[in-house]
Every structure is written in structure tokens, then in C-alpha cells.
CSV table of C-alpha atoms and ligand atoms in Angstrom, one decimal:
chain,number,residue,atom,x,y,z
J,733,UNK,CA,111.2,124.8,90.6
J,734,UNK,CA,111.0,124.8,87.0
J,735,UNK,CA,108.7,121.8,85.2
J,736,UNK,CA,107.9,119.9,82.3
J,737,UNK,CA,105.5,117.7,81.4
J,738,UNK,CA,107.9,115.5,79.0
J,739,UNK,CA,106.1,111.9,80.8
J,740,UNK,CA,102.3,112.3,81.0
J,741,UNK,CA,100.8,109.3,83.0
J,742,UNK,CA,97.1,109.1,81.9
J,743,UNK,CA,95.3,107.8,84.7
J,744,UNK,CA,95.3,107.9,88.4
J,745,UNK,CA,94.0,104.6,89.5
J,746,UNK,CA,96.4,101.9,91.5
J,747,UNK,CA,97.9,101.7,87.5
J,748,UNK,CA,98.9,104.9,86.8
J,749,UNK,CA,99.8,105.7,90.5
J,750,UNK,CA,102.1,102.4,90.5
J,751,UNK,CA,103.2,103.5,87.2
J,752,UNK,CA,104.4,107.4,87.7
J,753,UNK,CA,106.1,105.7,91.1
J,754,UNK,CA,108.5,103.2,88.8
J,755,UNK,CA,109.1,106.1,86.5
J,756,UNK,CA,110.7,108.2,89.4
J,757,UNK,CA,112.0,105.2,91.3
J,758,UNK,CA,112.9,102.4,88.5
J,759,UNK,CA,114.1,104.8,85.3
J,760,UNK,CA,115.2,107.6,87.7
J,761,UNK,CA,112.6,110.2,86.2
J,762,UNK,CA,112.8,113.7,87.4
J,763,UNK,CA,109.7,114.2,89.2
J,764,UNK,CA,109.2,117.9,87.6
J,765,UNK,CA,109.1,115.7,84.3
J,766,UNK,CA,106.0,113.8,85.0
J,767,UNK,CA,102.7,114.8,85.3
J,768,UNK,CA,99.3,112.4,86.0
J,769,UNK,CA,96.2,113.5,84.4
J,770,UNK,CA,92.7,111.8,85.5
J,771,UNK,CA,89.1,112.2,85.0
J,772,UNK,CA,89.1,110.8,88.8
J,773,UNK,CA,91.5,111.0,91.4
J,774,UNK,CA,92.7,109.5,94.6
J,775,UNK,CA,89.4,111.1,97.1
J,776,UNK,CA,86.9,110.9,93.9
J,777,UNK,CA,84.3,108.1,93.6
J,778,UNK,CA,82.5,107.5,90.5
J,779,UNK,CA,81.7,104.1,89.0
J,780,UNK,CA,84.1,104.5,86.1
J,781,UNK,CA,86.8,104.7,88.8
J,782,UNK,CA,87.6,101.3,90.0
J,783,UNK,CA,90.5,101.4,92.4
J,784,UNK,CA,88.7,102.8,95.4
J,785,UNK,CA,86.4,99.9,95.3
J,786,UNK,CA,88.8,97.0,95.5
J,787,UNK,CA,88.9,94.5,98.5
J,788,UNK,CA,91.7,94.6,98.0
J,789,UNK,CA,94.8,92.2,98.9
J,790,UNK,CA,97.0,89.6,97.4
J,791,UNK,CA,95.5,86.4,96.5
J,792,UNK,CA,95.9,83.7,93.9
J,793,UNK,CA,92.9,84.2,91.4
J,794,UNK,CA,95.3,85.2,88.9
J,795,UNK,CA,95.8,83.7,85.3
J,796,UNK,CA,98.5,81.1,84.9
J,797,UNK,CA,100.1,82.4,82.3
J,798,UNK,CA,103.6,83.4,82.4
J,799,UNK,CA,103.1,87.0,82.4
J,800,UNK,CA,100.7,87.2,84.9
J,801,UNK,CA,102.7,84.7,87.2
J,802,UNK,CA,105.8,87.4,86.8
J,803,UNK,CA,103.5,90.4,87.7
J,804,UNK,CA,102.3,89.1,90.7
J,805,UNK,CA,105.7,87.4,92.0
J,806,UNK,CA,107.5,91.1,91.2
J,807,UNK,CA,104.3,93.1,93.2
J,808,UNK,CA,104.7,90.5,96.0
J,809,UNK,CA,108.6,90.6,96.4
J,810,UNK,CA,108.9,94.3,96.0
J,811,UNK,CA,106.1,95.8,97.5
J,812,UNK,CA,107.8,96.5,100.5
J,813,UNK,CA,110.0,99.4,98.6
J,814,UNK,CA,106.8,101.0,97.7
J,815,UNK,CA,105.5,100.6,101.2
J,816,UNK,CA,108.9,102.3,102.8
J,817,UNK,CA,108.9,105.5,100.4
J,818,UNK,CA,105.0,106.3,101.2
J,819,UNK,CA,106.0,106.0,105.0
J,820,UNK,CA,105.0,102.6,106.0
J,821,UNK,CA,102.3,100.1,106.8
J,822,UNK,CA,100.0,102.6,108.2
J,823,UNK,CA,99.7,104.3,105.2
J,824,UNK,CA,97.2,101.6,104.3
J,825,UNK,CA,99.3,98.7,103.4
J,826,UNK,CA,100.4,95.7,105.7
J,827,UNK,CA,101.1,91.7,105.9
J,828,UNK,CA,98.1,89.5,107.5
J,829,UNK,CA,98.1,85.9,107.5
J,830,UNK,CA,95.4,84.4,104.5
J,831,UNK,CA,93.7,81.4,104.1
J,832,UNK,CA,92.4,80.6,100.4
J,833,UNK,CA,90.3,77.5,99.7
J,834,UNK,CA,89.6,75.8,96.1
J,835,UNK,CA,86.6,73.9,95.2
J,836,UNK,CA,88.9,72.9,92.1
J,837,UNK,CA,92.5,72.6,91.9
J,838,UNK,CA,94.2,75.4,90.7
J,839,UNK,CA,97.0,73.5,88.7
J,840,UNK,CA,100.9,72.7,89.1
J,841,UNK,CA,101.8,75.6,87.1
J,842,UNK,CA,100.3,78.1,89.7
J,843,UNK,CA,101.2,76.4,93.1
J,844,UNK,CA,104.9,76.0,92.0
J,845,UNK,CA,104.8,79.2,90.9
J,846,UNK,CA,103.5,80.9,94.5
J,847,UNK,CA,106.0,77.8,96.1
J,848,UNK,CA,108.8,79.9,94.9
J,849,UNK,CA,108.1,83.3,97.0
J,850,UNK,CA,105.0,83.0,99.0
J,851,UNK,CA,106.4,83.9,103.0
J,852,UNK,CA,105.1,81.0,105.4
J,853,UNK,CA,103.4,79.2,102.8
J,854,UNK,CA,101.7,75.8,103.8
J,855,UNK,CA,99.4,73.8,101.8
J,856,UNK,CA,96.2,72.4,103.9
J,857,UNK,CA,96.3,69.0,105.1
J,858,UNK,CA,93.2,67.5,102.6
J,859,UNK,CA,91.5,65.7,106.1
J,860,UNK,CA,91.6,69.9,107.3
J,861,UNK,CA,89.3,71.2,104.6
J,862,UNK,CA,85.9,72.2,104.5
J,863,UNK,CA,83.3,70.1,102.8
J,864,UNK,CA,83.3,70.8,99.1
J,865,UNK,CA,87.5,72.1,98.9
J,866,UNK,CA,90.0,70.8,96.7
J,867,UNK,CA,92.7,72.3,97.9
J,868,UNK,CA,93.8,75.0,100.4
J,869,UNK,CA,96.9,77.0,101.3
J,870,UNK,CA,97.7,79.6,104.6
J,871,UNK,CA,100.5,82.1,104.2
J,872,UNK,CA,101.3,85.6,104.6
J,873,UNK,CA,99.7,88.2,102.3
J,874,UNK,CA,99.6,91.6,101.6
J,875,UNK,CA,96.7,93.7,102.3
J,876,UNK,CA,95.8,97.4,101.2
J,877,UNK,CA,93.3,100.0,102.7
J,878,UNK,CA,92.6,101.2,99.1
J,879,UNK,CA,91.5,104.6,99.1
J,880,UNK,CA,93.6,105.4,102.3
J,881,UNK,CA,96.7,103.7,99.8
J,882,UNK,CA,95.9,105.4,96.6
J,883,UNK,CA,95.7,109.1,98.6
J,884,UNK,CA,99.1,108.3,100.3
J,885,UNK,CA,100.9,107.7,97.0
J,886,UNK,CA,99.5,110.1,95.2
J,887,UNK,CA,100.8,112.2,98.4
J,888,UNK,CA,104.3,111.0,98.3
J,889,UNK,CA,104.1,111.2,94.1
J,890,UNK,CA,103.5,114.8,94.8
J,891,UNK,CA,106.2,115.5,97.6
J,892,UNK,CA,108.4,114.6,95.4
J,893,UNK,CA,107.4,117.0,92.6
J,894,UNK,CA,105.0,115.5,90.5
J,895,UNK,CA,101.9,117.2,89.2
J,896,UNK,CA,98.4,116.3,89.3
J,897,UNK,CA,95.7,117.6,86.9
J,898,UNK,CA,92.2,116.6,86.9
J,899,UNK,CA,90.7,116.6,83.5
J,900,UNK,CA,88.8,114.3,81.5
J,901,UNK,CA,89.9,113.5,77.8
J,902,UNK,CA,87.6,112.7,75.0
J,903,UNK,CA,90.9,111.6,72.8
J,904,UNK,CA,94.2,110.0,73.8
J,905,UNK,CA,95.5,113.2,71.5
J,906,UNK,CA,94.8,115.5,74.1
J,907,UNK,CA,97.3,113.7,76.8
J,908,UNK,CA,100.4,114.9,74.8
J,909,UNK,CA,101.4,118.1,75.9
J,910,UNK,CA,103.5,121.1,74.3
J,911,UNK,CA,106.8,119.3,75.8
J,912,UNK,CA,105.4,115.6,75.9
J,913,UNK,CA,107.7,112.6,75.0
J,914,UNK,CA,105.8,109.7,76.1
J,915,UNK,CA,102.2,109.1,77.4
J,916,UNK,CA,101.4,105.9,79.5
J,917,UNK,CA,97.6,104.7,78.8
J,918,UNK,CA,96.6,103.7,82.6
J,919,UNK,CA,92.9,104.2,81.4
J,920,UNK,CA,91.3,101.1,83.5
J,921,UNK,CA,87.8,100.5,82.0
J,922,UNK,CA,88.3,104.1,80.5
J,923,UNK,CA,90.1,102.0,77.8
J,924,UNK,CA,86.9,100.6,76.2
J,925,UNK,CA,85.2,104.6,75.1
J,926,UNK,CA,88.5,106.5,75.3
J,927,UNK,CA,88.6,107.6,71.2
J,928,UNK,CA,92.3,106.8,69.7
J,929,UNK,CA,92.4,103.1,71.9
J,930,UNK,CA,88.1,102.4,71.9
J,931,UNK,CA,89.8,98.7,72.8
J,932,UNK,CA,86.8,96.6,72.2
J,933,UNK,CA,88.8,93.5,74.4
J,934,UNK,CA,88.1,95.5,77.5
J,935,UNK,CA,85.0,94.5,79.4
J,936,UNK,CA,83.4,94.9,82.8
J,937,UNK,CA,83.7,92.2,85.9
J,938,UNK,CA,81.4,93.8,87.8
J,939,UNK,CA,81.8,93.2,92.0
J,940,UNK,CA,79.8,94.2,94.7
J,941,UNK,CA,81.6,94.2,98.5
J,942,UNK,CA,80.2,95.6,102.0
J,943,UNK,CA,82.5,97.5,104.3
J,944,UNK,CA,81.9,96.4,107.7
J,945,UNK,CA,83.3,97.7,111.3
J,946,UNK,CA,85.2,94.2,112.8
J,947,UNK,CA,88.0,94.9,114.8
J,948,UNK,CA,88.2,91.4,115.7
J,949,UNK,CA,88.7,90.2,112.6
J,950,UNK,CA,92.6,90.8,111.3
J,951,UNK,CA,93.0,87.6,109.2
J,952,UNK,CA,92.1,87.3,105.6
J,953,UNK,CA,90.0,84.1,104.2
J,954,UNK,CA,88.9,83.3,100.5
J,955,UNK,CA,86.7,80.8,98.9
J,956,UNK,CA,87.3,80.0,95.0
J,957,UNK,CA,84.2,78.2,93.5
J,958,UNK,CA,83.8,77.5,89.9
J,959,UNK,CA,81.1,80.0,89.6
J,960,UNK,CA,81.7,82.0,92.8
J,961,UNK,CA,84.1,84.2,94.7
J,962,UNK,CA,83.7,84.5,98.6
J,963,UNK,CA,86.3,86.7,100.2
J,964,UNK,CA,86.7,88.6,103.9
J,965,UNK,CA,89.7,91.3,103.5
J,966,UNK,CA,91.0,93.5,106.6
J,967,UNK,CA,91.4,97.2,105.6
J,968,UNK,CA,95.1,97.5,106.4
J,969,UNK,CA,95.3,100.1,109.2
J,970,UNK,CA,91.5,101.2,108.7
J,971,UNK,CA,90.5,101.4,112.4
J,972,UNK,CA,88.6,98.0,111.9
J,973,UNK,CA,87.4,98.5,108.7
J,974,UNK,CA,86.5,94.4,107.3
J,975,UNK,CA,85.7,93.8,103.2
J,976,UNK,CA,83.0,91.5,102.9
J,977,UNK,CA,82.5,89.8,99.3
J,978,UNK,CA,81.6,89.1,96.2
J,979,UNK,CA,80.7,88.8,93.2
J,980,UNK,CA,82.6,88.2,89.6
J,981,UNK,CA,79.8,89.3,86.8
J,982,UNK,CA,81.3,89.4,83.3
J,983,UNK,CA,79.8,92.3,81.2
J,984,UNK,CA,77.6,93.9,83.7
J,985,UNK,CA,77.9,98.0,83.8
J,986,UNK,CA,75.8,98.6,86.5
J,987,UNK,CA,77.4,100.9,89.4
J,988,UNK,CA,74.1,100.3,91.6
J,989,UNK,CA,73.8,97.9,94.7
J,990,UNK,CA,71.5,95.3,95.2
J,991,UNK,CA,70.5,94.2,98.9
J,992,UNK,CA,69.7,90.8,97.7
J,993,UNK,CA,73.7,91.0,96.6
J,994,UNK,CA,74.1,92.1,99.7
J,995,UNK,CA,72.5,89.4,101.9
J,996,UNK,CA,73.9,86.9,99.6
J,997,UNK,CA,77.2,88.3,100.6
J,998,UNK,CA,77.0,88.0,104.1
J,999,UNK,CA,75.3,84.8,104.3
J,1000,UNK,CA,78.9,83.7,102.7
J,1001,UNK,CA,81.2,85.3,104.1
J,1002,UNK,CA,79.6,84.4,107.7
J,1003,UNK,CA,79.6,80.6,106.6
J,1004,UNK,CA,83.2,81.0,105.8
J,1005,UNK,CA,84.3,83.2,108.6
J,1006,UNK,CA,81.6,82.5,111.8
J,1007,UNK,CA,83.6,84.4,113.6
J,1008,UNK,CA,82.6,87.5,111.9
J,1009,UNK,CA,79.3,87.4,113.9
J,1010,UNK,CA,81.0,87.5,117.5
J,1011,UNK,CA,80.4,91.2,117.4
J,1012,UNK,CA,77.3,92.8,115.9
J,1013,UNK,CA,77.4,93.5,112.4
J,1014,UNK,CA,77.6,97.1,111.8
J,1015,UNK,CA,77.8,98.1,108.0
J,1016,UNK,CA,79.5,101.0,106.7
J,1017,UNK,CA,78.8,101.3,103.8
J,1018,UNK,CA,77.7,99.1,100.3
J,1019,UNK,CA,79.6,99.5,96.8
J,1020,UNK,CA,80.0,98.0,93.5
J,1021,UNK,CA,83.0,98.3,91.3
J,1022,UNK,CA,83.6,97.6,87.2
J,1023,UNK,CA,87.2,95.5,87.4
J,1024,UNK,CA,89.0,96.6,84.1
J,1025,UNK,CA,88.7,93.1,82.3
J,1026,UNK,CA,90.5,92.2,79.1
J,1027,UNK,CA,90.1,89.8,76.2
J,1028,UNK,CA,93.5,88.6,75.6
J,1029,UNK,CA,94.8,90.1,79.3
J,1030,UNK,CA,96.7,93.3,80.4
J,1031,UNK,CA,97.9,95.6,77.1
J,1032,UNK,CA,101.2,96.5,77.7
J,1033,UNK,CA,102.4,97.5,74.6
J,1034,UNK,CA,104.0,100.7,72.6
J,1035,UNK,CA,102.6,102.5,69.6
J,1036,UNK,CA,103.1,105.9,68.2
J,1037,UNK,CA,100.7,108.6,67.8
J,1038,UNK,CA,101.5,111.4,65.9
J,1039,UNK,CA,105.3,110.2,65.9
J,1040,UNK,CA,105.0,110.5,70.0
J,1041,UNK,CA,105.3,107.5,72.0
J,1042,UNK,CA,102.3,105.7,73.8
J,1043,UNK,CA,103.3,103.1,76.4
J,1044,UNK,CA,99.7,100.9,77.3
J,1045,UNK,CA,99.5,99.6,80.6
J,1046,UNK,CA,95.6,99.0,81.0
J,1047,UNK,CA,93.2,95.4,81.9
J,1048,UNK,CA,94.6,94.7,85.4
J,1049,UNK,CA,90.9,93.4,85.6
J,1050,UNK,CA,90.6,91.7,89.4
J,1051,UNK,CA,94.5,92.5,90.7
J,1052,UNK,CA,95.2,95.7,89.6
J,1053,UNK,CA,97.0,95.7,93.7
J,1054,UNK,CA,98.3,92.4,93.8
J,1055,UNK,CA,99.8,92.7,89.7
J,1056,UNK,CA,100.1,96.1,89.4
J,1057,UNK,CA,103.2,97.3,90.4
J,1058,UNK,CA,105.1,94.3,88.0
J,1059,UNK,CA,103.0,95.8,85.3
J,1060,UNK,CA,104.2,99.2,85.8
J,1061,UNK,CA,107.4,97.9,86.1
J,1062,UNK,CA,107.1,96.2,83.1
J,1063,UNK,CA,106.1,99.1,81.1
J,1064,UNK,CA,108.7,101.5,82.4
J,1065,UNK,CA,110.8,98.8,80.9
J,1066,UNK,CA,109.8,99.4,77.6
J,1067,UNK,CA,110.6,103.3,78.2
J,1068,UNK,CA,114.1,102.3,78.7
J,1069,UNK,CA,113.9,99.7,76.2
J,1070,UNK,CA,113.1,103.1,73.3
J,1071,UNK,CA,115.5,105.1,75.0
J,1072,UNK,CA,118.3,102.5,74.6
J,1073,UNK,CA,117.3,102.9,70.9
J,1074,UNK,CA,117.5,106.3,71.2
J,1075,UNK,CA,113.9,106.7,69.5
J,1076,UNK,CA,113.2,108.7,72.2
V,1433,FAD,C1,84.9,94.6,94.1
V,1433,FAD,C2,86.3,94.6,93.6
V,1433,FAD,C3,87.3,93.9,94.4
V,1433,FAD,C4,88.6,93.9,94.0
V,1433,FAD,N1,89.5,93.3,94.8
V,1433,FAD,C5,90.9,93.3,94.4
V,1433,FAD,C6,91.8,92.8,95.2
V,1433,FAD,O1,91.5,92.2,96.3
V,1433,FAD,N2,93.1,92.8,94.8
V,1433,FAD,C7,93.5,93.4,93.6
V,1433,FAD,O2,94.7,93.4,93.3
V,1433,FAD,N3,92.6,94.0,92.9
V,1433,FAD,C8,91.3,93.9,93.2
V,1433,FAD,N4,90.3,94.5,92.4
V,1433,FAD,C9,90.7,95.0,91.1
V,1433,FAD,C10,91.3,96.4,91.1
V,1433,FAD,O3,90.5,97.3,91.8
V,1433,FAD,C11,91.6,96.9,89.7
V,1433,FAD,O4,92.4,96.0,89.0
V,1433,FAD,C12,92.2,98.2,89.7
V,1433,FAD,O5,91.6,99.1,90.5
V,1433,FAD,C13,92.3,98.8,88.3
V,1433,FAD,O6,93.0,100.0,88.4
V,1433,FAD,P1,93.2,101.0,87.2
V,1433,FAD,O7,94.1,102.0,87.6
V,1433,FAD,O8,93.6,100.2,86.0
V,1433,FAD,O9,91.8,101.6,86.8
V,1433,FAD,P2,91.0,102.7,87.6
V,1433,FAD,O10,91.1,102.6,89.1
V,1433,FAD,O11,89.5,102.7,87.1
V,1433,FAD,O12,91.6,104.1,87.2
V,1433,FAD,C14,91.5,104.5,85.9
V,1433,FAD,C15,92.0,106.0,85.8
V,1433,FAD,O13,91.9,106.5,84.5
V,1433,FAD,C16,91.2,107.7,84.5
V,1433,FAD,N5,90.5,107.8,83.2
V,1433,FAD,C17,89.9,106.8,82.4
V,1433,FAD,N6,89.4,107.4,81.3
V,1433,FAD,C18,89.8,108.7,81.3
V,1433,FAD,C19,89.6,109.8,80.4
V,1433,FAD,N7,89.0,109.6,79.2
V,1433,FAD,N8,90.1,111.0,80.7
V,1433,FAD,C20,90.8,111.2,81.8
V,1433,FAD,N9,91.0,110.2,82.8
V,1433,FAD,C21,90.5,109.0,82.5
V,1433,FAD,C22,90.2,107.5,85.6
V,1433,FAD,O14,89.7,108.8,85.9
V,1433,FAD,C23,91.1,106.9,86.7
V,1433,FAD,O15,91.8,107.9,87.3
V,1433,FAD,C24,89.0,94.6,92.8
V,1433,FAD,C25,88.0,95.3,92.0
V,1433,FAD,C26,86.7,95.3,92.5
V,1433,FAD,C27,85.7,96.0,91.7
């Protein structure tokens, strides 16, 4: 099979996977054209690689603005494309039922906006609600085994005749190759050190979660406070595999743990979900993870370097999952867009 590497997706993360997957699927790519390049991929940990470490599932922390609303209606709607091609929900990806509780209201704009799509939605009679909740809502979500997900992708990415190279890049230079047209920027955190972008708006949202064994458990439940975030996630398909978290902490780098995190954590999460404790609590393991955070929210954006196109699709911050594949979509959308203007 003869290849090319005219579409270089930089990054291997839920972004860049999400993204070379709408270039072969949404502007009808050739596979042998594209090629993924990554410091880390699917299989790797490292601290500067944030998509194994998500909870990870749809929820409605998002930003209300019109954008973001889009990106997480078009993930939720067509997600189940995605989930057919990689070979279905046990590739780490399945519907649960979810509760999510508010301590403050989270606005017209976003209810009516998750009103329009949401499957089974139903908004909590107020009498129903815990002590100290504005407003709650059950419905049907999505949830994702993460690392499970990302290695199935990248599997199916690769069936189908993409290539993978693991490399690290010092300058966003170095992602054009002899034949490349285009590069996407799917950098993550990468975005803030990564010379030729060095975006300053990028910031860390550090989280902490707990990986627990709880068959039992196969619903999802999440508690928005004004200066907290308690979630419990099932690992789609994971054998039992329960997210306990978390925490939000703007600007903090730090990849280590903390068991006083940790007991926080499950003091929460067991006040929200009891039921958790029905079973003994066997952890499997402890992790932190640097959310890709952005001043100004997600870059998606062209601009030319060295007369070669750079498409940006980088600061999914907290729902690179749940926004993600709208993003990509998005910016294989402005692909097309330069190709209808034959700059390309
Ligand atoms: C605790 C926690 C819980 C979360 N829960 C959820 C959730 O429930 N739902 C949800 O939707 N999201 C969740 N998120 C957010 C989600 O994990 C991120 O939005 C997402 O992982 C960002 O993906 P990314 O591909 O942009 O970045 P990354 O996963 O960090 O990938 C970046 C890629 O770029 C590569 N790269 C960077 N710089 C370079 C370079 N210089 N050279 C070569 N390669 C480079 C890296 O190696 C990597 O392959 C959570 C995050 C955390 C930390």
C-alpha cells in the first residue's frame, strides 16, 4: 500500500484520535494520507497526557456558550457512529442512566439547550432533592472506559490504514512532513510549551479520581457545588471498574496524589452514592490528571506556517469526551472550508 503523509494529526489524546476519525469518516480522507504523531500514545501514561485519566462520561459542566452547547449536542447525537465503526459498546463506550445535582442553577440557556436532545431527560421534582440542591435532572448518558476507548480507536484508525509515530516535537515546524498539506494542533496541555503556539491562555485544571472495583454500581451520579465537583462514573465495559472523584484546581501542575485528596474523595462520593459501601472498597489504583484549560475556550482556528496550513483544535479542558468529537468535527470543517477555496 503506498502512503503519504499529506494530513499530520499532532496529538494522540481523545482530540486528535476524534479528530484523524472525522478526517477519514467526515471529509472522506484516505487513510494512507493521514498520519498521527504523539509524544504519548493510546497505552502510555505520563502526566502531560491527559486522556487516560478522565472519568470520563457526558455531563453538563460545560460552558454555556453557543459553541460549546453545539459541541456537546453534536458528541452526544453522533457518538453512536463512532461507537459502531470501533465495534461497539464493549469497546469501552456505553449509555448508563445519570443523575446530576446543582447547588446553584445552571441557567435557561443550558437546560433548554440539553431539553432539545438529552434521551429520557427528567428534571427532579424540588421536594426529591438532597439538602443543599438547586436543581437536578436523570437521563441517559454516555459513559467511556478511557484508556480501553482511546486503544480501540487508535486500533480501528490503524485498520483502516493510518499510521502512528511516536515522537515528541520541540516545534510545531517539525509536524510538516516532506508531503504535508495540513497539520491539526491536538496538543492538549502540550499547547502551553509547544515553541511555534507557546499559547499562554492554556492552563492546568488539575483533578484527582480513584479507580475502584464496584460491580454493583452501573449508574452514574454528580454533585456540582460552587467550589466543588463530586462525581461517581462506571468504566463502560471495565469488568466493574467505578471512578470515584474530584477535584477542579485551576493552575496546579502537580501529577502527584495526595491521600488526604483521596479520603476527601471518598468521604463524597460515599455521601452521594451510600450505596458504594455495600461491597468492600477495594482500590485500584489513585491518579491525577492536568485538564487542558483555556482562557477564552477551545482554539479552533487556521493559520499558516511556512505557507502550510495549521488547523488548532486544542483546550477541550474538562470534556475533551463529552465535546470532543463536535470539535473535531468542527475543525475538519474548516479543512473543507480551504479546500472549497482551493488554498489547499
Ligand atoms: C480527572 C479528570 C476527569 C475528567 N473527566 C472527564 C469526563 O468525565 N468527561 C470528559 O469529556 N472529559 C473529562 N476530562 C477531560 C478530558 O480528559 C480532556 O478534555 C481530554 O483528555 C483532553 O484531550 P486532548 O487530546 O486534548 O489532550 P491529551 O490527552 O493530553 O493529548 C495530548 C496529545 O498531544 C501530544 N503532545 C503534546 N505535546 C506534544 C509535543 N510537543 N510533541 C508530540 N506530541 C505532543 C501528547 O503526547 C498527547 O498524545 C477529565 C480530565 C481529568 C484530568
Amino acid at each position: 500500500m503506498s502512503r503519504s503523509d499529506e494530513y499530520v494529526v499532532l496529538g494522540a489524546g481523545i482530540t486528535g484520535l476524534y479528530t484523524a476519525y472525522c478526517l477519514l469518516n467526515d471529509a472522506k480522507i484516505s487513510p494512507t494520507k493521514v498520519t498521527v504523531i504523539a509524544q504519548y500514545l493510546p497505552g502510555d501514561q505520563s502526566i502531560h497526557y491527559t486522556s487516560p485519566w478522565a472519568g470520563g462520561n457526558f455531563s453538563c459542566i460545560t460552558p454555556n456558550d453557543p459553541d460549546t452547547l453545539e459541541f456537546d449536542k453534536y458528541t452526544y447525537t453522533h457518538l453512536h457512529e463512532l461507537q459502531a465503526k470501533i465495534g461497539g459498546p464493549e469497546k469501552g463506550i456505553d449509555h448508563n442512566p445519570t443523575t446530576e445535582y446543582w447547588d446553584v442553577y445552571p441557567g435557561d440557556v443550558k437546560v433548554n439547550s440539553l431539553k432539545t436532545y438529552l434521551k429520557d431527560l427528567q428534571i427532579i421534582p424540588k421536594f426529591q432533592l438532597p439538602a443543599g440542591v438547586a436543581f437536578g435532572i436523570k437521563y441517559t448518558t454516555w459513559d467511556f472506559f478511557c484508556p480501553f476507548y482511546l486503544a480501540n480507536i487508535k486500533k480501528y484508525l490503524e485498520a483502516a490504514g493510518v499510521t502512528f509515530i511516536k515522537q515528541k516535537l520541540t516545534h510545531i515546524s517539525q509536524a510538516y512532513l516532506p508531503r504535508t498539506k495540513v497539520v491539526f494542533n491536538c496538543t492538549g496541555i502540550g499547547a502551553f510549551s509547544l515553541s511555534g503556539v507557546k499559547d499562554s491562555n492554556v492552563y492546568p485544571t488539575r483533578g484527582q479520581v480513584l479507580v475502584v472495583h464496584a460491580p454493583h454500581i452501573q449508574e452514574n451520579r454528580m454533585r456540582w457545588g460552587e467550589d466543588y465537583a463530586t462525581y461517581i462514573i462506571p468504566r463502560a465495559h471495565s469488568n466493574g471498574q467505578l471512578i470515584l472523584g474530584g477535584f477542579l484546581q485551576k493552575d496546579n501542575w502537580t501529577g502527584d496524589t495526595s491521600a488526604e485528596e483521596s479520603k476527601d474523595i471518598i468521604k463524597r462520593t460515599t455521601e452521594l452514592m451510600p450505596e458504594i459501601l455495600d461491597r468492600p472498597l477495594e482500590i485500584l489504583a489513585v491518579a491525577a490528571g492536568l485538564r487542558p484549560s483555556r482562557y477564552g475556550g477551545v482554539r479552533i482556528e487556521t493559520e499558516r506556517v511556512e505557507g502550510k496550513l495549521l488547523i488548532h483544535n486544542y483546550g477541550a479542558s474538562g470534556y475533551g469526551y463529552q465535546s470532543g468529537f463536535g470539535m473535531a468535527h468542527r475543525a475538519v470543517q474548516l479543512l473543507l472550508k480551504e479546500k472549497r477555496g482551493a488554498k489547499l
